[in-house]
Coordinates of C-alpha atoms and ligand atoms in Angstrom, one line a residue:
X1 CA -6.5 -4.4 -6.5
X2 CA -10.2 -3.8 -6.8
X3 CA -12.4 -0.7 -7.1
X4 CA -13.5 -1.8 -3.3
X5 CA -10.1 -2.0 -1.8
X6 CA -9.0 1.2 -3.1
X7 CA -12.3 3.2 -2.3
X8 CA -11.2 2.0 1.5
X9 CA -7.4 2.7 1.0
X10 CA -8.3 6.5 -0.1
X11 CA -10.2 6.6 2.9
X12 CA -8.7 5.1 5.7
X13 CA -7.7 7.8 7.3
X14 CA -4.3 6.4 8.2
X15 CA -2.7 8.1 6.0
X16 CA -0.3 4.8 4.8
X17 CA -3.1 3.1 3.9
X18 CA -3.7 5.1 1.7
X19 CA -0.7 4.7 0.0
X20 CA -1.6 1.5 -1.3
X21 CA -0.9 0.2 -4.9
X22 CA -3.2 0.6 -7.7
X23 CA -5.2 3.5 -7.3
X24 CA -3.0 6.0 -8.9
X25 CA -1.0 7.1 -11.9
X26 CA 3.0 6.2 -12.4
X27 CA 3.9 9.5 -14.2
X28 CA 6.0 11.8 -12.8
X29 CA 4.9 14.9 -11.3
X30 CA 6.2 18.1 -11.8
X31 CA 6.5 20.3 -8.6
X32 CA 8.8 23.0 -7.2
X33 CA 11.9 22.1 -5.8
X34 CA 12.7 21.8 -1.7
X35 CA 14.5 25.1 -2.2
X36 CA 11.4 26.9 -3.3
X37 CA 12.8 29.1 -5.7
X38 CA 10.0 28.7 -7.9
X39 CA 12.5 26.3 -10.4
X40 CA 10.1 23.3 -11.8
X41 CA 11.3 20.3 -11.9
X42 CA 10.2 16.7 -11.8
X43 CA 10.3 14.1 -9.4
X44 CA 8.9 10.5 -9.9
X45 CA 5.9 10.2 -7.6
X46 CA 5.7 8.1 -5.0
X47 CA 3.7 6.0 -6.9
X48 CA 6.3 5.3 -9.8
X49 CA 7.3 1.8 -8.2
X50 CA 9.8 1.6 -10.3
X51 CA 12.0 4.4 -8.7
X52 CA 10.9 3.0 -5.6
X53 CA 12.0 0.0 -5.9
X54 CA 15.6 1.0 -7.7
X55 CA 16.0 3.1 -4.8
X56 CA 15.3 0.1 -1.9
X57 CA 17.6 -1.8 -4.3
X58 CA 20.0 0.9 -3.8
X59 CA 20.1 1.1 -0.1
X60 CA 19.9 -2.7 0.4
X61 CA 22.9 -2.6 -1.7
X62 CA 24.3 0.2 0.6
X63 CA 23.5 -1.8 3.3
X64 CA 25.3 -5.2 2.8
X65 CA 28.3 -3.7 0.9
X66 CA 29.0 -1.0 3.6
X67 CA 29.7 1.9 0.9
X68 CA 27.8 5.1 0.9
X69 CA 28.6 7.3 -1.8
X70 CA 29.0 11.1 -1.3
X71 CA 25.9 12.3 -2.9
X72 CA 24.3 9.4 -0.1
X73 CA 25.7 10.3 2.3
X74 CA 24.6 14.3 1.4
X75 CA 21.2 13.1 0.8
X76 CA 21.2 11.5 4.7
X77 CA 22.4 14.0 6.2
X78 CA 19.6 16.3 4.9
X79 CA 17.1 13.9 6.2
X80 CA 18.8 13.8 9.7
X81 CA 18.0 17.4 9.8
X82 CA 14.6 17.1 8.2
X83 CA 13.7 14.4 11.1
X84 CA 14.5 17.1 13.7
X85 CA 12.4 20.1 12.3
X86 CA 10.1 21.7 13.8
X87 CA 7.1 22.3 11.8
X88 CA 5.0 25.5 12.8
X89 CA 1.5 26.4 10.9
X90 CA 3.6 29.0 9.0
X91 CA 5.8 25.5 7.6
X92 CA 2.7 23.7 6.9
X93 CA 1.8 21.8 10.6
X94 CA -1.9 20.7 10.5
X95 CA -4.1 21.8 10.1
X96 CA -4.9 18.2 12.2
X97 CA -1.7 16.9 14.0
X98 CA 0.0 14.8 16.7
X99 CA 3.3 17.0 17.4
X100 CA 5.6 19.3 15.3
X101 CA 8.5 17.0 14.8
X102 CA 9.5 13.1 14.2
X103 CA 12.0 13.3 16.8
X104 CA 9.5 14.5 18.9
X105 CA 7.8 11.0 19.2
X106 CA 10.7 8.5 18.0
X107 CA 13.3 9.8 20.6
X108 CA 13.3 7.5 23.9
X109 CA 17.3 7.5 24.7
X110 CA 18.1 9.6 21.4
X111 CA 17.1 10.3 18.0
X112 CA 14.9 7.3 16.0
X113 CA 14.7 6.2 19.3
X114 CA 11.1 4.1 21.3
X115 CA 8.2 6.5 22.0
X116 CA 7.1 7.3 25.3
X117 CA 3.7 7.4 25.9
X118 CA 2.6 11.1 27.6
X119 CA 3.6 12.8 24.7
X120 CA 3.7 10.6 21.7
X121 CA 0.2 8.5 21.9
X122 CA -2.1 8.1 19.2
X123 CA -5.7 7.5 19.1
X124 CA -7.3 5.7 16.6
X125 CA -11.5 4.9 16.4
X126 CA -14.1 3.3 14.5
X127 CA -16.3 0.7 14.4
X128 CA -14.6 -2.8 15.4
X129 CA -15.1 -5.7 14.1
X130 CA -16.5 -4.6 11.0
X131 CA -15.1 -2.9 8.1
X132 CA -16.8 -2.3 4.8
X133 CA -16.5 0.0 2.3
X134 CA -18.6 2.7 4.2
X135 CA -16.1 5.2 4.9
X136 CA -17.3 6.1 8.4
X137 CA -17.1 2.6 9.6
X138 CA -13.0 2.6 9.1
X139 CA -10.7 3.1 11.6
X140 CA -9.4 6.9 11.6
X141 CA -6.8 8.4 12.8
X142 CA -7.7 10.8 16.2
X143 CA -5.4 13.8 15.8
X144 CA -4.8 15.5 19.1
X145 CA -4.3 19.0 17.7
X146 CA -6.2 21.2 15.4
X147 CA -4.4 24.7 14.3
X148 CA -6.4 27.7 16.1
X149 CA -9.0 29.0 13.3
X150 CA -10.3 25.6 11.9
X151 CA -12.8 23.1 12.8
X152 CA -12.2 20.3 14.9
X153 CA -11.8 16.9 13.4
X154 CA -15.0 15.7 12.2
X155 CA -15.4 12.3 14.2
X156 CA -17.1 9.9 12.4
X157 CA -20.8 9.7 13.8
X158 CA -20.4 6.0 14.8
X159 CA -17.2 6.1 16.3
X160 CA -17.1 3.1 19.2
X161 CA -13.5 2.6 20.2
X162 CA -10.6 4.1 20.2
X163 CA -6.7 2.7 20.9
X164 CA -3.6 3.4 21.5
X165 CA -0.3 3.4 19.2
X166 CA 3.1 3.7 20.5
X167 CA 6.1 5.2 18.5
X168 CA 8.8 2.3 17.9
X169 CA 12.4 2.8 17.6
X170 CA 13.5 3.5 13.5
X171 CA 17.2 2.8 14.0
X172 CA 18.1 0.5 10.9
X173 CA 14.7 0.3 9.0
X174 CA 16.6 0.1 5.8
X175 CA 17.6 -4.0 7.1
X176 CA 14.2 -4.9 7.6
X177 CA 13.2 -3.1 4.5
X178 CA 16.1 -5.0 2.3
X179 CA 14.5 -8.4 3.3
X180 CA 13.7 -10.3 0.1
X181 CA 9.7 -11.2 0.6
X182 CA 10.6 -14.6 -0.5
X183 CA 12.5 -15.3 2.7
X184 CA 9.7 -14.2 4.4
X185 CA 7.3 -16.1 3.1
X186 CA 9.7 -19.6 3.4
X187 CA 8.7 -19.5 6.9
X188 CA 5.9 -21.4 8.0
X189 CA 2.7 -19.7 7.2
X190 CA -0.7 -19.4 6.8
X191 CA -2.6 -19.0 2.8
X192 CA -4.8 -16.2 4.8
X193 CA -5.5 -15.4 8.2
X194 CA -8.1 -17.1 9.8
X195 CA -9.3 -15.3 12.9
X196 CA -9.6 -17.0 16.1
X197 CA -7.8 -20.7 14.6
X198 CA -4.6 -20.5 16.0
X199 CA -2.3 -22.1 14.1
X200 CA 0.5 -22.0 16.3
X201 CA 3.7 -21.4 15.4
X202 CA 2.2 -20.3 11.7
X203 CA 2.5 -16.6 11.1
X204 CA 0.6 -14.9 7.5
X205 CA 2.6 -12.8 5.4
X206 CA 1.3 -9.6 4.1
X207 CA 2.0 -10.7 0.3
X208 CA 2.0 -7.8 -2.2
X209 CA 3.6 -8.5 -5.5
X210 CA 4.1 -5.1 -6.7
X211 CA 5.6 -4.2 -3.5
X212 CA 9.3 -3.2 -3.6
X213 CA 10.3 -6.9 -1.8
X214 CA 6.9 -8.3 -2.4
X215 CA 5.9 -8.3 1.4
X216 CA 4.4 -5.2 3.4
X217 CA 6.6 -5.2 6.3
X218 CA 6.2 -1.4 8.5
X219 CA 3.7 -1.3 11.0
X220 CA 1.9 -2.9 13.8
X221 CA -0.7 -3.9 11.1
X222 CA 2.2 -4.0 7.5
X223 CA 0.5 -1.4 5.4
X224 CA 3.7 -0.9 3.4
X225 CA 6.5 -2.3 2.1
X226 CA 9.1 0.6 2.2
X227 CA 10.6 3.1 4.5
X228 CA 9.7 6.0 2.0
X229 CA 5.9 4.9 1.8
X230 CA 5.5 4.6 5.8
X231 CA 7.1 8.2 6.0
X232 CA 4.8 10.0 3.1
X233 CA 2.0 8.7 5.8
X234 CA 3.6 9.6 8.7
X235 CA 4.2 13.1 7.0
X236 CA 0.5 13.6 6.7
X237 CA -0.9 11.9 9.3
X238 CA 1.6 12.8 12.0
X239 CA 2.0 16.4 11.0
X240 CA -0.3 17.4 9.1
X241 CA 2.4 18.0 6.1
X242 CA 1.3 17.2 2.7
X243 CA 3.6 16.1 0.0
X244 CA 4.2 15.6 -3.6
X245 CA 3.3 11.9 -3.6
X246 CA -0.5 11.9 -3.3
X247 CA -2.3 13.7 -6.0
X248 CA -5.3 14.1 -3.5
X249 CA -2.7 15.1 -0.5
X250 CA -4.1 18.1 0.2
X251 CA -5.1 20.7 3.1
X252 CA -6.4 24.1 4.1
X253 CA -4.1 25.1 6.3
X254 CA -3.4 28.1 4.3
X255 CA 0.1 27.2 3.4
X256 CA 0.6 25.7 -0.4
X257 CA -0.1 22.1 -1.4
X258 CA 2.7 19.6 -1.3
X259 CA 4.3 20.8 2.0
X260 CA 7.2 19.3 1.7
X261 CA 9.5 18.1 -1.5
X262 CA 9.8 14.7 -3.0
X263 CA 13.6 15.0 -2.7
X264 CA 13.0 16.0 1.0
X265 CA 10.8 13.1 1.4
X266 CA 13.7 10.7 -0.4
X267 CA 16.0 12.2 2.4
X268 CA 13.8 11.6 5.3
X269 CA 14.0 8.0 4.2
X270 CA 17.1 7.5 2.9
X271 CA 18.2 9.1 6.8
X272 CA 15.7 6.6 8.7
X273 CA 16.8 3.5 6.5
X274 CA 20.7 3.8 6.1
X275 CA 20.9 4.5 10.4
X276 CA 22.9 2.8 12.2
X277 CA 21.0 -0.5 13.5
X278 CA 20.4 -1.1 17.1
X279 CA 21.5 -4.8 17.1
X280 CA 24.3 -6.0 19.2
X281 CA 26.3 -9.0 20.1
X282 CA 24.6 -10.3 23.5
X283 CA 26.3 -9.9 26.4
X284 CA 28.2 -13.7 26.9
X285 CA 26.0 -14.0 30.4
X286 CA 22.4 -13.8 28.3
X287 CA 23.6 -17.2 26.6
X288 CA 21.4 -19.7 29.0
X289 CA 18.2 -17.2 28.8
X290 CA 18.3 -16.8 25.1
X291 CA 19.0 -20.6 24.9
X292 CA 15.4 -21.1 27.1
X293 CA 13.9 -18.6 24.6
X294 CA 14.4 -20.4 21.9
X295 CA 13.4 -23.6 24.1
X296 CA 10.0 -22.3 25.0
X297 CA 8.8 -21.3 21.5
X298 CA 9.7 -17.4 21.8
X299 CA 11.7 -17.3 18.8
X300 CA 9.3 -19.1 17.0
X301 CA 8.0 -15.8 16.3
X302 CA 10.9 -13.6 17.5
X303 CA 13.8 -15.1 15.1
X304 CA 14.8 -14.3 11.8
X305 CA 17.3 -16.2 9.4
X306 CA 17.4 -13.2 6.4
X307 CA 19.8 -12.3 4.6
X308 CA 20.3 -8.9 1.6
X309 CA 22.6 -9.8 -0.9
X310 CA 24.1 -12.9 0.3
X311 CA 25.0 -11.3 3.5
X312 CA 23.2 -12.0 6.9
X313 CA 21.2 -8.7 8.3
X314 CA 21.5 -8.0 12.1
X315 CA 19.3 -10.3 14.2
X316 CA 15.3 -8.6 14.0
X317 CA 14.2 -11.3 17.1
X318 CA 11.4 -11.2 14.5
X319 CA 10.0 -13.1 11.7
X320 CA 8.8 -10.1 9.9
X321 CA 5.4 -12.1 9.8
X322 CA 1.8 -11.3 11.4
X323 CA 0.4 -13.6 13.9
X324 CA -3.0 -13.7 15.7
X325 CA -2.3 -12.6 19.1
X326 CA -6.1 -13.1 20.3
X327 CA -8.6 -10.8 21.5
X328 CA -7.0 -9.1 24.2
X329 CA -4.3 -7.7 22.1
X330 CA -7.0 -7.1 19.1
X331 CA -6.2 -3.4 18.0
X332 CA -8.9 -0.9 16.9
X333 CA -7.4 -0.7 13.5
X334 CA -8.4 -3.3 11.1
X335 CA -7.3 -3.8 7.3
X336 CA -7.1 -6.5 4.6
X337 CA -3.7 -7.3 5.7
X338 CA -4.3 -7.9 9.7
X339 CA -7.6 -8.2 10.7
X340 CA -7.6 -7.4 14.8
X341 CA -5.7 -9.8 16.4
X342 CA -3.0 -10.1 14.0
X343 CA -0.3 -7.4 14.6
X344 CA 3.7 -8.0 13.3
X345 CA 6.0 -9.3 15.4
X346 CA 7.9 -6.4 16.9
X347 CA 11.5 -6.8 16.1
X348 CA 13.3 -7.4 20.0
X349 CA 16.6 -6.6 18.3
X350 CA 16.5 -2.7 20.4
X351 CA 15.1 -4.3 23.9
X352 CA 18.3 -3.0 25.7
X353 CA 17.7 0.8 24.5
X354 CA 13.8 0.5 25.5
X355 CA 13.0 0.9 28.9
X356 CA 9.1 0.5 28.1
X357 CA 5.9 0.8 28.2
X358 CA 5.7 -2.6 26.2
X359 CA 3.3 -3.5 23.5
X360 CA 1.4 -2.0 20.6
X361 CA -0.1 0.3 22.6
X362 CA 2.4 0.4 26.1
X363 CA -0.3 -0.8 28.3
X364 CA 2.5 -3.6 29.7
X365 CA 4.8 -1.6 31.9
X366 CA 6.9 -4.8 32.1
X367 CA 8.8 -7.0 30.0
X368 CA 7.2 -9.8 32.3
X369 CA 4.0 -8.3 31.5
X370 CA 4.4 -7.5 27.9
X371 CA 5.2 -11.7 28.0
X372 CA 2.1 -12.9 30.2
X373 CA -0.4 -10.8 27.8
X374 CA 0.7 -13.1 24.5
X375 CA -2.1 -15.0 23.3
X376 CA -3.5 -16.7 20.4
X377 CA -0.6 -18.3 18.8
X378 CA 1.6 -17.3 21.4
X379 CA -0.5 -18.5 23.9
X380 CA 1.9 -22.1 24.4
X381 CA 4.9 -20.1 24.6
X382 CA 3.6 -17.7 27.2
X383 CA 2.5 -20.7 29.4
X384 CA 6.0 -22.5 29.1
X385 CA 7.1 -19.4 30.0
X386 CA 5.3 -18.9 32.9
X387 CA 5.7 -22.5 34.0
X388 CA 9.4 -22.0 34.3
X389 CA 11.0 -21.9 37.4
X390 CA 11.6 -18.5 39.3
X391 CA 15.9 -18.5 38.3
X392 CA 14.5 -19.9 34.7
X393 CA 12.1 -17.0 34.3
X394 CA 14.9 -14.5 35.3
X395 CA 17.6 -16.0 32.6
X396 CA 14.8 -15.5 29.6
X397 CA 13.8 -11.7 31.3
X398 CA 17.1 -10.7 31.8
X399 CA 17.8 -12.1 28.2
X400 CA 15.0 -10.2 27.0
X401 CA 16.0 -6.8 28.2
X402 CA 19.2 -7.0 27.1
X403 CA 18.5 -8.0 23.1
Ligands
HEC1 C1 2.8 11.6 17.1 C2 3.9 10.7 17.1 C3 4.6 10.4 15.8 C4 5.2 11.3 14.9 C5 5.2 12.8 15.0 C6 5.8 10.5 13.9 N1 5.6 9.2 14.2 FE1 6.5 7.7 13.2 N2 5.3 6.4 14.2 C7 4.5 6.7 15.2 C8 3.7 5.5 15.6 C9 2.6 5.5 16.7 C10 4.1 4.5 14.8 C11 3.6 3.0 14.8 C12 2.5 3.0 13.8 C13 2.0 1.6 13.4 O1 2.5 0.6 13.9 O2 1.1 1.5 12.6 C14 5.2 5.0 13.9 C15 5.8 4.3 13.0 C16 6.8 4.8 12.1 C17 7.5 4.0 11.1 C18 7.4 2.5 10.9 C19 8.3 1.8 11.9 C20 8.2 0.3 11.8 O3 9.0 -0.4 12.4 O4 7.2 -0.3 11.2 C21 8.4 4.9 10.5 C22 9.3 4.6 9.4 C23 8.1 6.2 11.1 N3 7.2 6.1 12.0 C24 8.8 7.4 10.6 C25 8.4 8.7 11.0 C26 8.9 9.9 10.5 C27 10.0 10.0 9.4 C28 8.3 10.9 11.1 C29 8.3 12.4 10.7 C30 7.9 12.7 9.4 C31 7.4 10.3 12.1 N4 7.5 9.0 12.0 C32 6.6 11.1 12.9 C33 4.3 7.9 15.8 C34 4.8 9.1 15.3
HEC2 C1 3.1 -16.2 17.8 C2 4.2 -15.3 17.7 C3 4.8 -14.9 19.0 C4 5.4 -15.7 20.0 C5 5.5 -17.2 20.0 C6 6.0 -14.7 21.0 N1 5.7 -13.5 20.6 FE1 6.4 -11.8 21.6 N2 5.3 -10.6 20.3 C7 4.6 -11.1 19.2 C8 3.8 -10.0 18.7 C9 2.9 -10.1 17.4 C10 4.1 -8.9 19.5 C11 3.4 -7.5 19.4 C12 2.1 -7.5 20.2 C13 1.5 -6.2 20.5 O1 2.3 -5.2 20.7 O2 0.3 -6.1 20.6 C14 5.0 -9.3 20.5 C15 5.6 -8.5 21.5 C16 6.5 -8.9 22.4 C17 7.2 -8.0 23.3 C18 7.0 -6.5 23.5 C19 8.0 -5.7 22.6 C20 7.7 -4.2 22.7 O3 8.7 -3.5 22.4 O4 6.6 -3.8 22.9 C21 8.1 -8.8 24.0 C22 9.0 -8.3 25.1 C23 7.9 -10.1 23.6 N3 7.0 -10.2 22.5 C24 8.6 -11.2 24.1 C25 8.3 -12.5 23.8 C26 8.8 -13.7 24.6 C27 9.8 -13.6 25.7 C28 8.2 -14.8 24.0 C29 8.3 -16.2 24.5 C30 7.7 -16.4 25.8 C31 7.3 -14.3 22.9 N4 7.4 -13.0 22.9 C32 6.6 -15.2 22.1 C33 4.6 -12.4 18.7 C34 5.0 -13.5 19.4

C-alpha cells in the first residue's frame, strides 16, 4: 500500500477504513486484561494478520464442521453479552457517538437483527466526487452525540453532503466471512471499476492479498475482510470506545485508552460470526417467483455458489461482489475500493426477518421500490422486472420477501 493510501486510511474518519493493511506494526501489544486487575498481559494486535487470519481459519472451520469447542463456545457467550452492553461515559461512550449499545442499532425482530431507521441512522459528509489525500475532503463520519463537557464535532469546513447508512442484520457473518476470495473473484468481473460503463452483469471484487480470504467483503462499500476488523471500527466509530488494536485509537473522554480488551473485542466477533444464520429453506410456494428471479437477471447479482471447506455455505442471494448501481444510489462515502456508485450486493438471504426500510440508506419503503431504484448494472434486470405482468411481478415480490 502507498504512503498516499494510508495517509487517507488514518484519516477517513470511518473508523474501518482505517483499519486498513500496511500502516502499522505486527508485534504484539501488551495491555491490561478485560478484567482490569492491573495483570499485563499480551494480545496480538489487530494488526498481527497472522492471528487474524488463524482465527477466521478457526471459525470457518467451526462453521462447516459444526463443532464448537468449550473454550468457543465460552468465548461467544461473552461476546453475546458484550453485544448488549450498555456503554455509559463512566465505561468509555464517546466522547462522539451514535448510541450506547450494538443491539441498540442491529435489533429489528431480535438481537443482530436489521436497523430501523429513527434510531439507528448514520450520517456521513464530505466533499463528493472528489477524494484526495486532503483530509478534510474525505467522507467523515457525523456522530449524533457528543458527551456533555466537550466540543462538538469539528465538521470539516467544506462539508457538502451528507447520507444515510442503515444498520443490516449480522446473523451469520462468520459464512460470508469463510468465503475463499478465490471463489469470489471466479465470477465474472471487472480488472477495476470503471464509473459510469456498465458492464452488466460484471461485478469488481475488492481484491486484498493480505486480507484474511484475500477479498474485503463487510460493508456497503467492503472496507474489510473480517468480522473482527469491521467491529474494532464499529467500536470506535459507533461508540466512541477505543481499543487495543489501533496504536493511535485514542480519546479524551476522560476514561483510560483502550476502552475495551483485545480478548473482549475477539468475543464480540467470535459472537457475531459463529450466530446462527438467517437462511432458510423457501417456502415450496416461492418456487415460480424465485424461478422468474433468476429469469430476469436478479440473481445475477443476488446468487452465490460458495463453498468453506468443501461444504456449501447457506444461500447469501449475493455474489459478495460490488457493482455500479448508477448515480442515484451513489453514496456520500467514497474509497479506493467503491467509488460512489458501486456498493456490495446486500445479501437477500434475511428478506423474510426485514420488514424495511430497503436500501443502503432505507429511503425505499418497499421491496417493489427498493427493486425499481436499481440502476447501472442492474438497470436490465429492473426493466424486465418491471415489464412483467402484474401476477409475474407478485411471484418475484412475494419471493423476495420471503428469502
Ligand atoms: C449507530 C448504529 C450502530 C451501532 C451502535 C453499531 N452498528 Fe454495526 N453497523 C451500523 C451500520 C449503519 C452498518 C453498515 C455500515 C456500512 O455498510 O458501511 C453496520 C455494519 C456492521 C457490520 C458489517 C455488516 C456487513 O454485513 O457488512 C458489523 C459486523 C457490525 N456492524 C457490528 C457491530 C457491532 C459488533 C457493534 C457494537 C460494537 C455495532 N455494529 C454497533 C450501525 C451500527
Ligand atoms: C448488478 C447487480 C444487481 C442486480 C442485477 C440486482 N441487484 Fe438488487 N441490489 C444490488 C445492490 C448493489 C444492492 C444494494 C443497493 C443499495 O442499498 O444502495 C441491492 C439491493 C437490493 C434490495 C434491497 C435489500 C435491502 O435489504 O435493502 C433488494 C430487495 C434487491 N436488491 C432485489 C433485487 C431484485 C428483485 C433484482 C432483480 C429485479 C435485483 N435486486 C437485481 C445489486 C443488484
Amino acid at each position: 500500500m502507498t504512503e498516499f493510501a494510508c495517509h487517507r486510511s488514518l484519516f477517513a474518519i470511518l473508523a474501518i477504513l482505517a483499519l486498513s493493511t500496511g500502516c502499522r506494526h505486527n508485534e504484539p501489544t501488551t495491555v491490561g486484561t478485560a478484567a482490569g486487575d492491573g495483570a499485563k498481559r499480551s494480545f496480538p494486535t489487530g494488526f498481527d494478520f497472522t492471528a487474524l487470519k488463524q482465527r477466521v481459519d478457526w471459525r470457518a472451520h467451526v462453521l462447516a464442521s459444526g463443532q464448537l469447542d468449550d473454550s468457543g463456545k465460552a468465548s461467544v457467550e461473552r461476546g453475546r453479552a458484550l453485544f448488549a452492553k450498555v456503554y455509559t461515559a463512566q465505561t468509555g461512550l464517546g466522547p462522539f457517538y451514535n448510541n450506547t449499545s450494538c443491539l441498540g442499532c442491529h435489533n429489528q425482530g431480535g438481537v443482530l437483527g436489521h436497523g430501523v431507521p429513527d434510531v439507528t441512522t448514520h450520517f456521513w459528509a464530505g466533499v463528493y466526487p472528489g477524494n484526495d489525500a486532503d483530509e478534510a475532503k474525505n467522507p467523515r463520519l457525523m456522530p449524533h452525540y457528543t458527551l456533555p463537557g466537550h466540543a462538538p464535532f469539528p465538521m470539516p469546513a467544506n462539508f457538502a453532503h451528507s447520507g444515510d447508512r442503515l444498520p443490516p442484520q449480522l446473523m451469520g457473518l462468520g459464512w460470508i466471512e469463510a468465503v475463499p476470495g478465490e471463489q469470489i473473484r471466479a465470477q465474472p468481473h471487472l480488472a477495476k471499476p470503471e464509473p459510469g460503463v456498465h458492464k452488466e452483469p460484471m461485478g469488481w471484487v475488492p481484491d486484498k492479498p493480505e486480507a484474511a480470504r484475500g477479498t474485503m467483503r463487510f460493508g456497503l462499500k467492503p472496507a474489510v475482510g473480517t468480522v473482527d476488523e469491521f467491529i474494532i471500527g464499529a467500536l470506535h466509530a459507533e461508540l466512541g470506545v477505543t481499543s487495543p488494536n489501533r496504536a493511535f485509537d485514542k480519546d479524551d473522554d476522560g476514561v483510560a485508552d483502550p476502552e475495551i480488551a483485545f480478548d473482549a473485542v475477539v468475543d464480540l466477533a467470535n459472537y457475531v460470526a459463529l450466530s446462527e444464520s438467517p437462511a432458510r429453506a423457501l417456502p415450496p410456494e416461492h418456487a415460480v417467483g424465485l424461478q422468474r428471479f433468476k429469469e430476469i437477471g436478479c440473481a445475477n447479482c443476488h446468487f452465490g455458489a460458495f463453498t468453506v471447506e468443501g461444504k456449501a455455505t447457506p444461500q447469501f442471494y449475493s455474489d459478495l461482489m460490488v457493482h455500479d448501481m448508477g448515480p442515484e444510489l451513489a453514496d456520500v462515502q467514497q474509497m479506493e475500493s467503491s467509488p460512489p456508485s458501486y456498493s456490495r450486493t446486500t445479501p437477500l438471504w434475511s428478506m423474510h426477518l426485514n420488514t424495511g426500510p430497503y436500501l443502503h440508506d432505507g429511503r425505499a419503503p418497499t421491496v417493489e421500490q427498493a427493486i425499481l431504484r436499481h440502476a447501472g448494472e442492474a438497470t436490465k434486470a429492473r426493466d424486465a422486472f418491471g415489464a412483467l405482468d402484474d401476477a409475474a411481478k407478485k411471484a418475484v415480490l412475494d419471493a423476495v420477501k420471503n428469502l
